[in-house]
C-alpha cells in the first residue's frame, strides 16, 4: 500500500522544510538571538547555523504552496475529501501561529506534524483480543459488506488468528444465497480446523446463525463468526434480511468488510452500511493489491468507526491487526 503516495508525500515534506527554512531566514531575529547583528543576516553563514535557535511564528502563507500540493496528492490517491481537509487543517494548525524555536530540527518538526495530522484521522484501531477477553462469551460477530469484498476469506483468516490466540471459534455459514458459498466456507474452515454450522441452500441465514450461537452456548465456544451473503446497500430486501439477523441474533460486533482497492467507493459504501445496519469495526481486504491506500486513510475518519484488520493476501495467514501508528510509519516511508 501507499506506493504512489509515499514518494509524493516525501516531496511535500521536503518542500515544507525548505519553506520553513526560508521563513526562518527572512524572519527578524528574536530578542535573545546573538546581539550585535542588528537584524542583519549574513547569508554567507551556513543555513543550519543561521536558523539554529531562531524563534519565529510561521504564517499560513509560508506553507500555503506545499499544503496545496499535499491536498492534491491526497485526493489523487483516493483519500476522501473531508479526510483530506482534516489532515490539511491539522497540519496547518500544527505548523502555524505558534512561536517556536526553529533550529536543526526543521525536518523533525515537519515529520512530526505530518504524523500527527495523519494519526488524527486514523482513529484508535480496534484490539479484538482485548475486546474478547473483556466480554461475555460467546461473542457474536456478524460480517457484512458488498459482493466479493473478501468476507468469507476474512472469516477463515480471523478464525485462524483467534484460534492461535487461544480462543475457541465456530463459524456460521450465513451465506445460503450464492451457489457454492457454503462449500467455499467449509473448505476454508477445514483448512483452519474450525467447526462450521450449515443449513440447506436457500435456508434463512438468521436460523443458521441462531444455531451456531446455540452450538457455542452448548460447547462454551468463545466466538461465533457469522458469514453473510454479499449485498449492495441499495437492495432493500437484502438489507432487511440483515436487519432481521441483527434483531434476532443481537451481534456483539458488526464488522463491515470492504476492499482497500475500492478506494472512495469503499468509503461511500461503508457509510451506507453503517447508516442502514450499523458497524462497529472495519476489515479492509486486498491491501496487498492497493497502490493508493486512500480507503485505509479515510474510512475510519469518514464513518467514525475503527479499522480492526487489514487483509494482505489470499492465504489464511494474510491478516494484520490494524495499527494506526504502523500505518502512519508506512506512509512516511519509515517501515
Ligand atoms: N489479494 C487478496 N485477495 C483477497 C483478500 N481477501 C480476499 N481475497 C480474494 O477475494 C476474492 C473474494 O473473496 P471472498 O471471501 O469470496 O469474498 P466475499 O465477500 O465472501 O464474496 P461474496 O460472498 O460473493 O460476497 C477471493 O478470490 C479471495 O481469495 C486479500 O486480502 N488480498
Ligand atoms: Mg462470501
Short mmCIF file of C-alpha atoms and ligand atoms in Angstrom, two decimals:
data_model
loop_
_atom_site.label_atom_id
_atom_site.label_comp_id
_atom_site.label_asym_id
_atom_site.label_seq_id
_atom_site.Cartn_x
_atom_site.Cartn_y
_atom_site.Cartn_z
CA UNK A 1 0.00 0.00 0.00
CA UNK A 2 0.89 3.64 -0.41
CA UNK A 3 3.37 3.01 -3.23
CA UNK A 4 2.12 6.01 -5.16
CA UNK A 5 1.59 8.16 -2.06
CA UNK A 6 4.92 7.71 -0.27
CA UNK A 7 7.20 9.44 -2.75
CA UNK A 8 4.89 12.36 -3.24
CA UNK A 9 4.47 12.87 0.49
CA UNK A 10 8.25 12.86 0.74
CA UNK A 11 8.39 15.65 -1.86
CA UNK A 12 5.82 17.71 0.05
CA UNK A 13 7.77 17.04 3.23
CA UNK A 14 10.94 18.42 1.62
CA UNK A 15 9.11 21.46 0.26
CA UNK A 16 7.67 22.20 3.69
CA UNK A 17 11.16 22.02 5.21
CA UNK A 18 12.54 24.38 2.56
CA UNK A 19 9.71 26.87 3.05
CA UNK A 20 10.12 26.82 6.81
CA UNK A 21 13.84 27.31 6.46
CA UNK A 22 13.24 30.25 4.12
CA UNK A 23 10.76 31.76 6.58
CA UNK A 24 13.29 31.35 9.37
CA UNK A 25 15.94 33.07 7.29
CA UNK A 26 13.83 36.09 6.47
CA UNK A 27 12.16 36.48 9.85
CA UNK A 28 13.52 39.19 12.15
CA UNK A 29 15.87 37.71 14.74
CA UNK A 30 14.39 37.05 18.13
CA UNK A 31 15.32 39.12 21.15
CA UNK A 32 17.65 36.58 22.64
CA UNK A 33 19.46 35.99 19.39
CA UNK A 34 23.13 36.95 19.21
CA UNK A 35 23.49 40.63 19.96
CA UNK A 36 25.36 42.94 17.63
CA UNK A 37 23.90 41.61 14.41
CA UNK A 38 21.36 44.45 14.28
CA UNK A 39 18.91 42.30 12.49
CA UNK A 40 21.15 41.79 9.50
CA UNK A 41 21.53 38.24 8.36
CA UNK A 42 24.81 37.30 6.78
CA UNK A 43 23.74 34.94 4.06
CA UNK A 44 27.23 33.58 3.75
CA UNK A 45 26.74 31.74 7.00
CA UNK A 46 25.66 28.18 6.76
CA UNK A 47 21.88 27.86 6.80
CA UNK A 48 21.83 25.39 9.64
CA UNK A 49 23.87 27.70 11.84
CA UNK A 50 21.77 30.64 10.82
CA UNK A 51 18.38 29.22 11.67
CA UNK A 52 19.53 27.40 14.79
CA UNK A 53 17.80 28.75 17.84
CA UNK A 54 15.88 31.28 15.85
CA UNK A 55 12.38 31.87 17.11
CA UNK A 56 9.61 32.55 14.67
CA UNK A 57 5.92 32.29 14.07
CA UNK A 58 5.14 30.60 10.77
CA UNK A 59 2.28 32.14 8.84
CA UNK A 60 -0.19 30.30 6.62
CA UNK A 61 1.40 31.98 3.62
CA UNK A 62 4.77 30.41 4.43
CA UNK A 63 3.40 26.90 3.91
CA UNK A 64 0.43 27.52 1.57
CA UNK A 65 2.07 26.05 -1.51
CA UNK A 66 3.23 22.71 -0.12
CA UNK A 67 -0.11 22.33 1.67
CA UNK A 68 -1.99 22.87 -1.60
CA UNK A 69 0.23 20.23 -3.17
CA UNK A 70 -0.42 17.82 -0.32
CA UNK A 71 -4.15 18.33 -0.72
CA UNK A 72 -3.91 17.37 -4.38
CA UNK A 73 -1.69 14.37 -3.65
CA UNK A 74 -4.14 13.03 -1.06
CA UNK A 75 -7.18 13.50 -3.30
CA UNK A 76 -5.40 11.86 -6.23
CA UNK A 77 -4.71 8.88 -4.02
CA UNK A 78 -8.39 8.42 -3.19
CA UNK A 79 -8.34 9.97 0.25
CA UNK A 80 -11.90 11.19 0.85
CA UNK A 81 -12.46 14.94 0.67
CA UNK A 82 -13.44 15.53 4.34
CA UNK A 83 -10.49 13.41 5.46
CA UNK A 84 -8.11 15.35 3.21
CA UNK A 85 -9.44 18.60 4.66
CA UNK A 86 -8.98 17.31 8.21
CA UNK A 87 -5.37 16.32 7.52
CA UNK A 88 -4.54 19.67 5.92
CA UNK A 89 -6.22 21.64 8.67
CA UNK A 90 -4.42 19.75 11.47
CA UNK A 91 -1.11 20.16 9.69
CA UNK A 92 -1.70 23.88 9.20
CA UNK A 93 -2.67 24.19 12.87
CA UNK A 94 0.45 22.29 13.98
CA UNK A 95 2.80 24.42 11.94
CA UNK A 96 1.44 27.94 12.04
CA UNK A 97 0.63 30.55 14.63
CA UNK A 98 2.86 29.17 17.38
CA UNK A 99 6.02 30.89 18.47
CA UNK A 100 8.62 28.22 18.16
CA UNK A 101 12.32 27.84 18.23
CA UNK A 102 13.50 26.71 14.84
CA UNK A 103 16.82 25.02 14.62
CA UNK A 104 18.31 21.95 13.07
CA UNK A 105 15.00 20.31 13.92
CA UNK A 106 13.01 21.56 10.95
CA UNK A 107 12.78 18.11 9.36
CA UNK A 108 11.63 16.61 12.64
CA UNK A 109 9.04 19.35 13.04
CA UNK A 110 7.65 18.61 9.59
CA UNK A 111 7.61 14.83 10.01
CA UNK A 112 6.05 15.00 13.46
CA UNK A 113 3.39 17.46 12.30
CA UNK A 114 2.56 15.21 9.35
CA UNK A 115 2.47 12.21 11.66
CA UNK A 116 0.06 13.91 13.99
CA UNK A 117 -2.18 15.09 11.11
CA UNK A 118 -2.36 11.56 9.63
CA UNK A 119 -2.69 9.93 13.02
CA UNK A 120 -5.63 12.25 13.75
CA UNK A 121 -7.81 10.75 11.02
CA UNK A 122 -6.95 7.09 11.59
CA UNK A 123 -8.78 6.62 14.86
CA UNK A 124 -7.74 4.33 17.62
CA UNK A 125 -7.69 0.97 15.87
CA UNK A 126 -9.60 -1.90 17.42
CA UNK A 127 -7.96 -4.55 19.54
CA UNK A 128 -10.17 -7.58 19.09
CA UNK A 129 -8.35 -9.78 21.59
CA UNK A 130 -8.86 -7.23 24.38
CA UNK A 131 -12.49 -6.96 23.35
CA UNK A 132 -12.94 -10.74 23.51
CA UNK A 133 -11.20 -11.03 26.85
CA UNK A 134 -13.47 -8.45 28.43
CA UNK A 135 -16.86 -9.50 27.04
CA UNK A 136 -19.30 -12.22 27.91
CA UNK A 137 -18.99 -15.35 25.74
CA UNK A 138 -19.90 -16.31 23.18
CA UNK A 139 -19.04 -13.07 21.42
CA UNK A 140 -21.17 -12.95 18.28
CA UNK A 141 -19.54 -11.25 15.31
CA UNK A 142 -21.51 -10.56 12.15
CA UNK A 143 -19.72 -9.80 8.88
CA UNK A 144 -21.36 -7.54 6.32
CA UNK A 145 -20.43 -5.97 3.01
CA UNK A 146 -20.99 -5.92 -0.73
CA UNK A 147 -20.27 -8.85 -3.08
CA UNK A 148 -16.81 -10.26 -3.40
CA UNK A 149 -15.01 -7.98 -0.96
CA UNK A 150 -13.50 -10.88 0.96
CA UNK A 151 -15.94 -11.59 3.82
CA UNK A 152 -15.74 -15.37 3.64
CA UNK A 153 -11.95 -15.45 3.23
CA UNK A 154 -11.60 -12.96 6.08
CA UNK A 155 -13.72 -15.09 8.39
CA UNK A 156 -11.35 -18.04 7.84
CA UNK A 157 -8.36 -15.75 8.46
CA UNK A 158 -9.88 -14.35 11.64
CA UNK A 159 -10.78 -17.85 12.86
CA UNK A 160 -7.16 -18.88 12.33
CA UNK A 161 -5.89 -15.73 14.06
CA UNK A 162 -8.20 -16.12 17.07
CA UNK A 163 -7.53 -19.82 17.49
CA UNK A 164 -3.82 -19.06 17.57
CA UNK A 165 -4.58 -16.59 20.36
CA UNK A 166 -6.28 -19.36 22.30
CA UNK A 167 -9.94 -18.58 21.60
CA UNK A 168 -12.38 -21.27 20.50
CA UNK A 169 -14.37 -20.41 17.39
CA UNK A 170 -17.45 -21.60 15.50
CA UNK A 171 -18.39 -20.28 12.07
CA UNK A 172 -21.99 -19.76 10.90
CA UNK A 173 -22.42 -20.33 7.19
CA UNK A 174 -24.90 -17.49 6.77
CA UNK A 175 -24.49 -17.12 3.00
CA UNK A 176 -27.18 -19.54 1.94
CA UNK A 177 -27.84 -17.46 -1.15
CA UNK A 178 -24.87 -17.67 -3.51
CA UNK A 179 -24.29 -21.05 -5.17
CA UNK A 180 -21.05 -22.54 -3.91
CA UNK A 181 -20.74 -20.19 -0.94
CA UNK A 182 -21.27 -22.91 1.66
CA UNK A 183 -18.74 -25.25 0.03
CA UNK A 184 -16.22 -22.40 -0.17
CA UNK A 185 -16.65 -21.70 3.53
CA UNK A 186 -16.43 -25.38 4.57
CA UNK A 187 -13.20 -25.81 2.60
CA UNK A 188 -11.66 -22.71 4.19
CA UNK A 189 -12.87 -23.66 7.65
CA UNK A 190 -11.45 -27.15 7.27
CA UNK A 191 -8.07 -25.64 6.45
CA UNK A 192 -8.13 -23.62 9.65
CA UNK A 193 -9.66 -26.54 11.59
CA UNK A 194 -12.75 -24.68 12.67
CA UNK A 195 -16.29 -26.03 13.16
CA UNK A 196 -18.93 -24.73 10.72
CA UNK A 197 -22.71 -24.71 11.18
CA UNK A 198 -24.55 -25.05 7.87
CA UNK A 199 -28.14 -25.46 6.65
CA UNK A 200 -29.61 -26.28 3.22
CA UNK A 201 -29.00 -23.82 0.36
CA UNK A 202 -31.68 -21.15 0.46
CA UNK A 203 -32.28 -21.53 4.22
CA UNK A 204 -32.93 -18.47 6.38
CA UNK A 205 -29.49 -17.10 7.37
CA UNK A 206 -30.90 -15.97 10.70
CA UNK A 207 -31.72 -19.61 11.53
CA UNK A 208 -28.20 -20.75 10.63
CA UNK A 209 -26.56 -18.11 12.80
CA UNK A 210 -29.04 -18.82 15.61
CA UNK A 211 -27.95 -22.48 15.51
CA UNK A 212 -24.30 -21.50 15.61
CA UNK A 213 -24.96 -19.42 18.72
CA UNK A 214 -26.78 -22.39 20.31
CA UNK A 215 -23.78 -24.56 19.46
CA UNK A 216 -21.43 -22.01 21.03
CA UNK A 217 -23.54 -21.86 24.18
CA UNK A 218 -23.62 -25.65 24.48
CA UNK A 219 -19.89 -26.06 23.84
CA UNK A 220 -18.64 -22.97 25.70
CA UNK A 221 -17.20 -21.63 22.47
CA UNK A 222 -15.72 -18.14 22.79
CA UNK A 223 -16.59 -16.66 19.41
CA UNK A 224 -19.21 -17.04 16.69
CA UNK A 225 -18.14 -15.69 13.31
CA UNK A 226 -21.21 -15.25 11.10
CA UNK A 227 -20.80 -15.04 7.33
CA UNK A 228 -23.46 -13.33 5.24
CA UNK A 229 -24.10 -13.11 1.51
CA UNK A 230 -22.65 -10.12 -0.28
CA UNK A 231 -25.24 -7.42 -0.94
CA UNK A 232 -25.39 -3.92 -2.24
CA UNK A 233 -26.80 -1.38 0.16
CA UNK A 234 -29.47 -0.30 -2.34
CA UNK A 235 -31.09 -3.77 -2.34
CA UNK A 236 -33.81 -3.16 0.23
CA UNK A 237 -34.90 -6.80 0.62
CA UNK A 238 -31.36 -7.99 1.30
CA UNK A 239 -30.72 -5.14 3.71
CA UNK A 240 -33.95 -6.08 5.52
CA UNK A 241 -32.59 -9.61 5.83
CA UNK A 242 -29.51 -8.20 7.58
CA UNK A 243 -31.82 -6.16 9.81
CA UNK A 244 -33.60 -9.38 10.79
CA UNK A 245 -30.31 -11.12 11.61
CA UNK A 246 -29.36 -8.15 13.74
CA UNK A 247 -32.72 -8.04 15.54
CA UNK A 248 -32.80 -11.76 16.34
CA UNK A 249 -29.11 -12.55 16.94
CA UNK A 250 -28.11 -9.23 18.56
CA UNK A 251 -24.49 -9.45 17.43
CA UNK A 252 -21.91 -8.01 19.81
CA UNK A 253 -19.90 -6.71 16.88
CA UNK A 254 -20.71 -5.98 13.28
CA UNK A 255 -17.60 -5.96 11.13
CA UNK A 256 -18.00 -4.28 7.77
CA UNK A 257 -15.69 -5.79 5.16
CA UNK A 258 -14.56 -3.91 2.10
CA UNK A 259 -11.61 -3.94 -0.21
CA UNK A 260 -8.94 -1.27 0.07
CA UNK A 261 -8.65 -1.24 -3.73
CA UNK A 262 -12.18 0.16 -3.95
CA UNK A 263 -10.84 3.49 -2.70
CA UNK A 264 -13.54 6.13 -2.33
CA UNK A 265 -16.29 3.65 -3.26
CA UNK A 266 -15.41 1.64 -0.17
CA UNK A 267 -15.77 4.76 1.96
CA UNK A 268 -19.18 5.61 0.49
CA UNK A 269 -20.48 2.04 0.85
CA UNK A 270 -19.17 1.84 4.40
CA UNK A 271 -21.18 4.93 5.27
CA UNK A 272 -24.34 3.42 3.80
CA UNK A 273 -23.91 0.10 5.60
CA UNK A 274 -23.25 1.92 8.83
CA UNK A 275 -26.37 4.02 8.37
CA UNK A 276 -28.60 1.06 7.47
CA UNK A 277 -27.46 -1.77 9.76
CA UNK A 278 -24.69 -0.27 11.89
CA UNK A 279 -20.99 -1.08 12.00
CA UNK A 280 -18.65 -1.46 14.95
CA UNK A 281 -15.37 -2.05 13.17
CA UNK A 282 -13.98 -2.41 9.68
CA UNK A 283 -11.89 -5.01 7.91
CA UNK A 284 -10.13 -3.73 4.80
CA UNK A 285 -9.09 -6.52 2.46
CA UNK A 286 -6.79 -6.65 -0.56
CA UNK A 287 -4.42 -4.11 0.97
CA UNK A 288 -1.72 -6.08 -0.87
CA UNK A 289 -3.24 -5.02 -4.20
CA UNK A 290 -3.86 -1.39 -3.30
CA UNK A 291 -1.28 1.10 -4.52
CA UNK A 292 -3.02 4.21 -3.26
CA UNK A 293 -4.17 3.50 0.28
CA UNK A 294 -6.90 6.16 0.22
CA UNK A 295 -9.58 3.97 1.78
CA UNK A 296 -7.26 2.89 4.59
CA UNK A 297 -6.60 6.54 5.40
CA UNK A 298 -10.19 7.77 5.13
CA UNK A 299 -12.62 5.06 6.13
CA UNK A 300 -12.30 5.30 9.93
CA UNK A 301 -12.49 9.09 9.85
CA UNK A 302 -15.46 9.15 7.48
CA UNK A 303 -17.71 6.73 9.32
CA UNK A 304 -16.26 7.25 12.77
CA UNK A 305 -15.54 3.54 13.33
CA UNK A 306 -12.15 1.91 13.77
CA UNK A 307 -10.35 -0.41 11.38
CA UNK A 308 -9.77 -3.75 13.09
CA UNK A 309 -7.88 -5.73 10.43
CA UNK A 310 -6.15 -5.46 7.09
CA UNK A 311 -6.28 -8.36 4.66
CA UNK A 312 -2.95 -8.69 2.90
CA UNK A 313 -3.30 -11.71 0.61
CA UNK A 314 -5.32 -14.78 -0.25
CA UNK A 315 -3.84 -17.19 2.31
CA UNK A 316 -5.32 -17.56 5.78
CA UNK A 317 -2.20 -16.14 7.42
CA UNK A 318 -2.55 -12.92 5.42
CA UNK A 319 -4.21 -10.89 8.14
CA UNK A 320 -2.80 -7.96 10.05
CA UNK A 321 -4.41 -6.46 13.13
CA UNK A 322 -4.63 -2.80 12.24
CA UNK A 323 -2.21 -0.42 13.91
CA UNK A 324 -2.63 3.30 13.14
CA UNK A 325 0.95 4.01 14.20
CA UNK A 326 2.38 1.34 11.91
CA UNK A 327 0.24 2.62 9.03
CA UNK A 328 1.43 6.21 9.50
CA UNK A 329 5.01 4.94 9.65
CA UNK A 330 4.42 3.21 6.31
CA UNK A 331 3.02 6.37 4.72
CA UNK A 332 6.01 8.34 5.97
CA UNK A 333 8.34 5.74 4.49
CA UNK A 334 9.68 4.57 7.87
CA UNK A 335 8.54 0.95 7.68
N1 LIG B 1 -5.17 -10.35 -2.79
C1 LIG B 1 -6.14 -10.53 -1.88
N2 LIG B 1 -7.23 -11.23 -2.21
C2 LIG B 1 -8.19 -11.40 -1.28
C3 LIG B 1 -8.06 -10.86 0.04
N3 LIG B 1 -9.19 -11.19 0.72
C4 LIG B 1 -9.96 -11.90 -0.13
N4 LIG B 1 -9.36 -12.03 -1.34
C5 LIG B 1 -9.89 -12.71 -2.53
O1 LIG B 1 -11.06 -12.07 -2.96
C6 LIG B 1 -11.95 -13.00 -3.57
C7 LIG B 1 -13.34 -12.88 -2.96
O2 LIG B 1 -13.25 -13.32 -1.62
P1 LIG B 1 -14.49 -13.88 -0.82
O3 LIG B 1 -14.03 -14.16 0.54
O4 LIG B 1 -15.17 -14.98 -1.56
O5 LIG B 1 -15.42 -12.60 -0.84
P2 LIG B 1 -16.90 -12.47 -0.23
O6 LIG B 1 -17.04 -11.07 0.26
O7 LIG B 1 -17.17 -13.54 0.72
O8 LIG B 1 -17.76 -12.65 -1.56
P3 LIG B 1 -19.36 -12.90 -1.63
O9 LIG B 1 -19.68 -13.92 -0.61
O10 LIG B 1 -19.60 -13.34 -3.03
O11 LIG B 1 -19.99 -11.57 -1.36
C8 LIG B 1 -11.31 -14.35 -3.38
O12 LIG B 1 -10.65 -14.71 -4.56
C9 LIG B 1 -10.30 -14.13 -2.24
O13 LIG B 1 -9.19 -15.01 -2.31
C10 LIG B 1 -6.87 -10.11 0.36
O14 LIG B 1 -6.68 -9.59 1.46
N5 LIG B 1 -5.94 -9.99 -0.64
MG1 LIG B 2 -18.71 -14.88 0.84
#
